[in-house]
PDB file of C-alpha atoms in Angstrom:
ATOM      1  CA  MET A   1     -19.210  35.975 -11.622  1.00  0.00           C
ATOM      2  CA  THR A   2     -19.688  33.820  -8.490  1.00  0.00           C
ATOM      3  CA  MET A   3     -18.750  29.838  -8.268  1.00  0.00           C
ATOM      4  CA  LYS A   4     -20.158  28.495  -4.925  1.00  0.00           C
ATOM      5  CA  LEU A   5     -18.696  25.415  -4.269  1.00  0.00           C
ATOM      6  CA  LEU A   6     -21.378  22.364  -4.233  1.00  0.00           C
ATOM      7  CA  THR A   7     -19.996  18.755  -3.910  1.00  0.00           C
ATOM      8  CA  THR A   8     -16.151  17.920  -2.911  1.00  0.00           C
ATOM      9  CA  ASN A   9     -15.451  14.321  -3.461  1.00  0.00           C
ATOM     10  CA  THR A  10     -12.794  12.411  -2.179  1.00  0.00           C
ATOM     11  CA  SER A  11     -10.961   9.248  -3.844  1.00  0.00           C
ATOM     12  CA  SER A  12      -8.326   6.403  -2.371  1.00  0.00           C
ATOM     13  CA  ASN A  13      -7.740   3.619  -4.400  1.00  0.00           C
ATOM     14  CA  ALA A  14     -11.344   4.294  -6.139  1.00  0.00           C
ATOM     15  CA  SER A  15     -12.757   2.946  -9.931  1.00  0.00           C
ATOM     16  CA  ALA A  16     -14.558   5.579 -10.680  1.00  0.00           C
ATOM     17  CA  SER A  17     -15.851   9.365  -8.844  1.00  0.00           C
ATOM     18  CA  ALA A  18     -19.607   9.944  -9.886  1.00  0.00           C
ATOM     19  CA  PHE A  19     -21.958  13.388  -9.532  1.00  0.00           C
ATOM     20  CA  THR A  20     -24.791  12.298  -9.472  1.00  0.00           C
ATOM     21  CA  SER A  21     -26.762  15.361  -7.963  1.00  0.00           C
ATOM     22  CA  SER A  22     -27.018  19.176  -8.301  1.00  0.00           C
ATOM     23  CA  ILE A  23     -26.559  18.763 -11.478  1.00  0.00           C
ATOM     24  CA  ASP A  24     -29.907  21.277 -12.395  1.00  0.00           C
ATOM     25  CA  SER A  25     -31.228  24.874 -13.602  1.00  0.00           C
ATOM     26  CA  THR A  26     -29.379  26.145 -11.239  1.00  0.00           C
ATOM     27  CA  TYR A  27     -26.111  27.023 -12.353  1.00  0.00           C
ATOM     28  CA  LYS A  28     -26.077  28.431 -16.464  1.00  0.00           C
ATOM     29  CA  VAL A  29     -21.538  27.339 -16.082  1.00  0.00           C
ATOM     30  CA  TYR A  30     -20.830  24.123 -13.755  1.00  0.00           C
ATOM     31  CA  VAL A  31     -17.000  23.798 -12.998  1.00  0.00           C
ATOM     32  CA  PHE A  32     -15.114  20.578 -12.529  1.00  0.00           C
ATOM     33  CA  LYS A  33     -11.627  21.352 -10.773  1.00  0.00           C
ATOM     34  CA  PHE A  34      -9.768  18.228 -10.250  1.00  0.00           C
ATOM     35  CA  TYR A  35      -6.121  17.848  -8.313  1.00  0.00           C
ATOM     36  CA  ASP A  36      -3.476  15.474  -7.547  1.00  0.00           C
ATOM     37  CA  ILE A  37      -5.559  12.619  -9.515  1.00  0.00           C
ATOM     38  CA  ASN A  38      -3.170   9.606  -9.092  1.00  0.00           C
ATOM     39  CA  ALA A  39      -3.312   7.301 -10.999  1.00  0.00           C
ATOM     40  CA  ALA A  40      -1.860   3.150  -9.291  1.00  0.00           C
ATOM     41  CA  THR A  41      -1.600   2.473 -13.370  1.00  0.00           C
ATOM     42  CA  ASP A  42       0.626   4.411 -15.493  1.00  0.00           C
ATOM     43  CA  GLY A  43       0.456   5.366 -19.372  1.00  0.00           C
ATOM     44  CA  VAL A  44      -3.642   5.487 -18.774  1.00  0.00           C
ATOM     45  CA  LYS A  45      -6.014   8.459 -19.494  1.00  0.00           C
ATOM     46  CA  PHE A  46      -8.064  10.719 -17.355  1.00  0.00           C
ATOM     47  CA  THR A  47     -11.620  10.639 -18.347  1.00  0.00           C
ATOM     48  CA  PHE A  48     -15.170  11.556 -18.457  1.00  0.00           C
ATOM     49  CA  GLN A  49     -19.379  11.104 -19.296  1.00  0.00           C
ATOM     50  CA  GLY A  50     -22.172  12.898 -18.500  1.00  0.00           C
ATOM     51  CA  SER A  51     -25.429  11.661 -18.350  1.00  0.00           C
ATOM     52  CA  THR A  52     -28.918  11.761 -18.585  1.00  0.00           C
ATOM     53  CA  ASP A  53     -30.171   9.400 -16.958  1.00  0.00           C
ATOM     54  CA  GLY A  54     -28.747  10.325 -13.732  1.00  0.00           C
ATOM     55  CA  GLY A  55     -25.843   8.090 -13.491  1.00  0.00           C
ATOM     56  CA  SER A  56     -26.926   4.969 -14.585  1.00  0.00           C
ATOM     57  CA  ASN A  57     -24.956   4.951 -17.961  1.00  0.00           C
ATOM     58  CA  TYR A  58     -22.534   6.906 -18.877  1.00  0.00           C
ATOM     59  CA  ASN A  59     -22.992   7.098 -22.749  1.00  0.00           C
ATOM     60  CA  THR A  60     -23.714   9.804 -23.736  1.00  0.00           C
ATOM     61  CA  ALA A  61     -22.543  11.171 -27.893  1.00  0.00           C
ATOM     62  CA  ILE A  62     -19.568  13.384 -28.095  1.00  0.00           C
ATOM     63  CA  THR A  63     -17.741  15.236 -29.940  1.00  0.00           C
ATOM     64  CA  SER A  64     -14.317  16.007 -29.126  1.00  0.00           C
ATOM     65  CA  THR A  65     -10.885  17.659 -30.887  1.00  0.00           C
ATOM     66  CA  TYR A  66      -8.102  17.856 -28.373  1.00  0.00           C
ATOM     67  CA  PHE A  67      -3.903  18.821 -28.572  1.00  0.00           C
ATOM     68  CA  ALA A  68      -1.224  19.374 -26.055  1.00  0.00           C
ATOM     69  CA  SER A  69       2.033  20.497 -25.596  1.00  0.00           C
ATOM     70  CA  TYR A  70       5.183  19.006 -23.727  1.00  0.00           C
ATOM     71  CA  HIS A  71       8.067  19.450 -22.130  1.00  0.00           C
ATOM     72  CA  TYR A  72      11.131  16.481 -21.547  1.00  0.00           C
ATOM     73  CA  GLU A  73      12.204  17.156 -18.080  1.00  0.00           C
ATOM     74  CA  GLY A  74      16.334  16.270 -19.624  1.00  0.00           C
ATOM     75  CA  ASP A  75      15.453  18.469 -21.755  1.00  0.00           C
ATOM     76  CA  SER A  76      15.555  16.017 -24.373  1.00  0.00           C
ATOM     77  CA  ASP A  77      11.831  17.018 -27.229  1.00  0.00           C
ATOM     78  CA  ALA A  78       8.839  19.673 -26.392  1.00  0.00           C
ATOM     79  CA  ASP A  79       6.934  20.009 -29.650  1.00  0.00           C
ATOM     80  CA  MET A  80       2.865  21.729 -29.599  1.00  0.00           C
ATOM     81  CA  GLY A  81       0.000  20.030 -31.442  1.00  0.00           C
ATOM     82  CA  TYR A  82      -2.543  18.251 -32.045  1.00  0.00           C
ATOM     83  CA  ASP A  83      -3.638  14.381 -30.948  1.00  0.00           C
ATOM     84  CA  GLY A  84      -6.465  13.338 -33.391  1.00  0.00           C
ATOM     85  CA  GLY A  85      -7.133  10.294 -30.799  1.00  0.00           C
ATOM     86  CA  GLN A  86      -8.060  11.936 -28.028  1.00  0.00           C
ATOM     87  CA  ASP A  87     -11.206  13.481 -30.231  1.00  0.00           C
ATOM     88  CA  LEU A  88     -14.563  11.404 -30.136  1.00  0.00           C
ATOM     89  CA  ALA A  89     -17.105  12.007 -33.560  1.00  0.00           C
ATOM     90  CA  GLN A  90     -20.135  11.762 -31.919  1.00  0.00           C
ATOM     91  CA  GLY A  91     -18.058   8.864 -29.309  1.00  0.00           C
ATOM     92  CA  THR A  92     -20.727   7.632 -26.624  1.00  0.00           C
ATOM     93  CA  GLY A  93     -17.195   6.480 -25.142  1.00  0.00           C
ATOM     94  CA  TYR A  94     -15.597   8.364 -22.112  1.00  0.00           C
ATOM     95  CA  GLN A  95     -13.747  11.980 -23.465  1.00  0.00           C
ATOM     96  CA  PRO A  96     -10.123  11.961 -22.599  1.00  0.00           C
ATOM     97  CA  LEU A  97      -9.058  14.931 -19.777  1.00  0.00           C
ATOM     98  CA  CYS A  98      -5.377  14.840 -19.832  1.00  0.00           C
ATOM     99  CA  ASN A  99      -3.905  11.022 -21.711  1.00  0.00           C
ATOM    100  CA  ASP A 100      -0.313   9.445 -20.691  1.00  0.00           C
ATOM    101  CA  VAL A 101      -0.380   9.665 -16.858  1.00  0.00           C
ATOM    102  CA  GLY A 102       2.187   8.619 -14.630  1.00  0.00           C
ATOM    103  CA  ASN A 103       1.953   5.693 -11.367  1.00  0.00           C
ATOM    104  CA  ASP A 104       5.009   7.795  -9.755  1.00  0.00           C
ATOM    105  CA  ALA A 105       5.491   9.238  -6.830  1.00  0.00           C
ATOM    106  CA  ASP A 106       5.542  12.538  -8.138  1.00  0.00           C
ATOM    107  CA  GLN A 107       3.479  12.236 -11.396  1.00  0.00           C
ATOM    108  CA  SER A 108      -0.078  13.613 -10.781  1.00  0.00           C
ATOM    109  CA  GLU A 109      -2.172  15.492 -13.188  1.00  0.00           C
ATOM    110  CA  ALA A 110      -4.538  18.680 -12.153  1.00  0.00           C
ATOM    111  CA  GLY A 111      -6.792  20.696 -13.955  1.00  0.00           C
ATOM    112  CA  VAL A 112     -10.480  22.589 -14.363  1.00  0.00           C
ATOM    113  CA  LEU A 113     -13.444  21.941 -17.169  1.00  0.00           C
ATOM    114  CA  TYR A 114     -16.262  24.026 -17.987  1.00  0.00           C
ATOM    115  CA  ILE A 115     -20.053  22.414 -18.510  1.00  0.00           C
ATOM    116  CA  PHE A 116     -22.359  24.671 -19.735  1.00  0.00           C
ATOM    117  CA  ALA A 117     -25.882  24.815 -19.749  1.00  0.00           C
ATOM    118  CA  PRO A 118     -26.089  21.121 -18.977  1.00  0.00           C
ATOM    119  CA  SER A 119     -28.920  21.683 -18.169  1.00  0.00           C
ATOM    120  CA  SER A 120     -30.739  23.110 -20.633  1.00  0.00           C
ATOM    121  CA  THR A 121     -32.979  20.741 -23.600  1.00  0.00           C
ATOM    122  CA  THR A 122     -33.058  22.377 -26.897  1.00  0.00           C
ATOM    123  CA  PHE A 123     -29.440  22.640 -27.385  1.00  0.00           C
ATOM    124  CA  ALA A 124     -26.244  20.529 -27.403  1.00  0.00           C
ATOM    125  CA  LYS A 125     -24.013  20.867 -23.663  1.00  0.00           C
ATOM    126  CA  ASN A 126     -20.810  22.299 -25.049  1.00  0.00           C
ATOM    127  CA  PHE A 127     -17.698  21.609 -22.614  1.00  0.00           C
ATOM    128  CA  ILE A 128     -13.864  23.018 -22.021  1.00  0.00           C
ATOM    129  CA  VAL A 129     -10.897  21.260 -20.980  1.00  0.00           C
ATOM    130  CA  LYS A 130      -7.455  22.281 -19.305  1.00  0.00           C
ATOM    131  CA  SER A 131      -5.290  19.708 -18.261  1.00  0.00           C
ATOM    132  CA  ASN A 132      -1.505  19.733 -16.323  1.00  0.00           C
ATOM    133  CA  GLN A 133      -0.203  16.448 -15.065  1.00  0.00           C
ATOM    134  CA  CYS A 134       3.233  14.744 -14.772  1.00  0.00           C
ATOM    135  CA  GLY A 135       3.908  12.189 -17.845  1.00  0.00           C
ATOM    136  CA  ALA A 136       4.402   8.651 -17.454  1.00  0.00           C
ATOM    137  CA  GLY A 137       7.504   9.302 -18.994  1.00  0.00           C
ATOM    138  CA  ASP A 138       9.205  12.054 -16.964  1.00  0.00           C
ATOM    139  CA  TYR A 139       7.591  14.765 -18.863  1.00  0.00           C
ATOM    140  CA  MET A 140       5.265  17.944 -18.237  1.00  0.00           C
ATOM    141  CA  GLN A 141       2.773  18.122 -20.305  1.00  0.00           C
ATOM    142  CA  GLU A 142      -0.654  20.640 -21.073  1.00  0.00           C
ATOM    143  CA  GLN A 143      -3.513  19.717 -23.399  1.00  0.00           C
ATOM    144  CA  PHE A 144      -6.930  20.867 -23.832  1.00  0.00           C
ATOM    145  CA  ALA A 145      -9.581  19.771 -24.960  1.00  0.00           C
ATOM    146  CA  ALA A 146     -13.909  21.181 -26.469  1.00  0.00           C
ATOM    147  CA  GLY A 147     -16.710  19.870 -27.120  1.00  0.00           C
ATOM    148  CA  TYR A 148     -19.892  19.276 -26.504  1.00  0.00           C
ATOM    149  CA  PHE A 149     -22.954  16.799 -25.457  1.00  0.00           C
ATOM    150  CA  ASN A 150     -24.923  16.599 -28.842  1.00  0.00           C
ATOM    151  CA  THR A 151     -28.012  15.333 -27.358  1.00  0.00           C
ATOM    152  CA  THR A 152     -31.805  17.823 -25.599  1.00  0.00           C
ATOM    153  CA  SER A 153     -31.926  16.250 -22.662  1.00  0.00           C
ATOM    154  CA  ALA A 154     -30.372  17.629 -19.457  1.00  0.00           C
ATOM    155  CA  ILE A 155     -27.165  16.627 -18.041  1.00  0.00           C
ATOM    156  CA  ASN A 156     -27.341  15.746 -14.470  1.00  0.00           C
ATOM    157  CA  ALA A 157     -24.416  13.510 -14.270  1.00  0.00           C
ATOM    158  CA  VAL A 158     -20.737  13.158 -14.026  1.00  0.00           C
ATOM    159  CA  ASN A 159     -18.692  10.284 -14.162  1.00  0.00           C
ATOM    160  CA  PHE A 160     -14.549  10.213 -14.076  1.00  0.00           C
ATOM    161  CA  LYS A 161     -12.243   7.308 -14.030  1.00  0.00           C
ATOM    162  CA  MET A 162      -8.545   6.508 -15.280  1.00  0.00           C
ATOM    163  CA  SER A 163      -8.987   4.586 -19.237  1.00  0.00           C
ATOM    164  CA  SER A 164      -7.401   1.400 -17.058  1.00  0.00           C
ATOM    165  CA  GLY A 165      -6.974   1.148 -13.110  1.00  0.00           C
ATOM    166  CA  ASN A 166      -8.273   3.285 -10.067  1.00  0.00           C
ATOM    167  CA  PHE A 167      -6.951   5.858  -8.713  1.00  0.00           C
ATOM    168  CA  ASP A 168      -6.665   8.673  -6.100  1.00  0.00           C
ATOM    169  CA  GLY A 169      -7.263  12.784  -5.735  1.00  0.00           C
ATOM    170  CA  THR A 170     -10.254  15.836  -5.958  1.00  0.00           C
ATOM    171  CA  ILE A 171     -12.596  16.606  -7.386  1.00  0.00           C
ATOM    172  CA  LYS A 172     -14.644  19.940  -6.397  1.00  0.00           C
ATOM    173  CA  MET A 173     -17.603  20.559  -8.701  1.00  0.00           C
ATOM    174  CA  TYR A 174     -18.674  24.831  -8.460  1.00  0.00           C
ATOM    175  CA  GLY A 175     -21.754  26.546  -9.377  1.00  0.00           C
ATOM    176  CA  VAL A 176     -21.224  29.127 -12.024  1.00  0.00           C
ATOM    177  CA  ALA A 177     -23.885  32.659 -11.143  1.00  0.00           C
TER     178      ALA A 177
END
């Protein structure tokens, strides 16, 4: 298995980071790695959505599930569990990659998103996410999401944004052969 770097988007106080080219039938799997995602607004979600029209609209139906584990800095609480508030059930909104992103100097997010066979015009497109962050409430959180784009149209663009406000950070897109 070989990963090839296709594009790097480095954002500074950006409202979104879109990948509108190079998502095609060349690769069966596309991997997005995000680094040092810093929110301008405290307590927001870092999200993504796919497009079937080259990025004109980001409103593809998604069905997903989401769970997380966390541990507070002061060792006051820790837990792991399902978070149904981050799921989409045939929703056309943006899927959370990370919930409750902090905007302090020592709070940021990193993770990886895999999208499988986005150019298929026969099947739904599956995705999985794993991310880690220092949250707005001074805790470490690891999040997991999985689901699918419920469309037989090709996903040919992907957009990342905060649920509110802007962000800084780097997102890299790879193709996997």
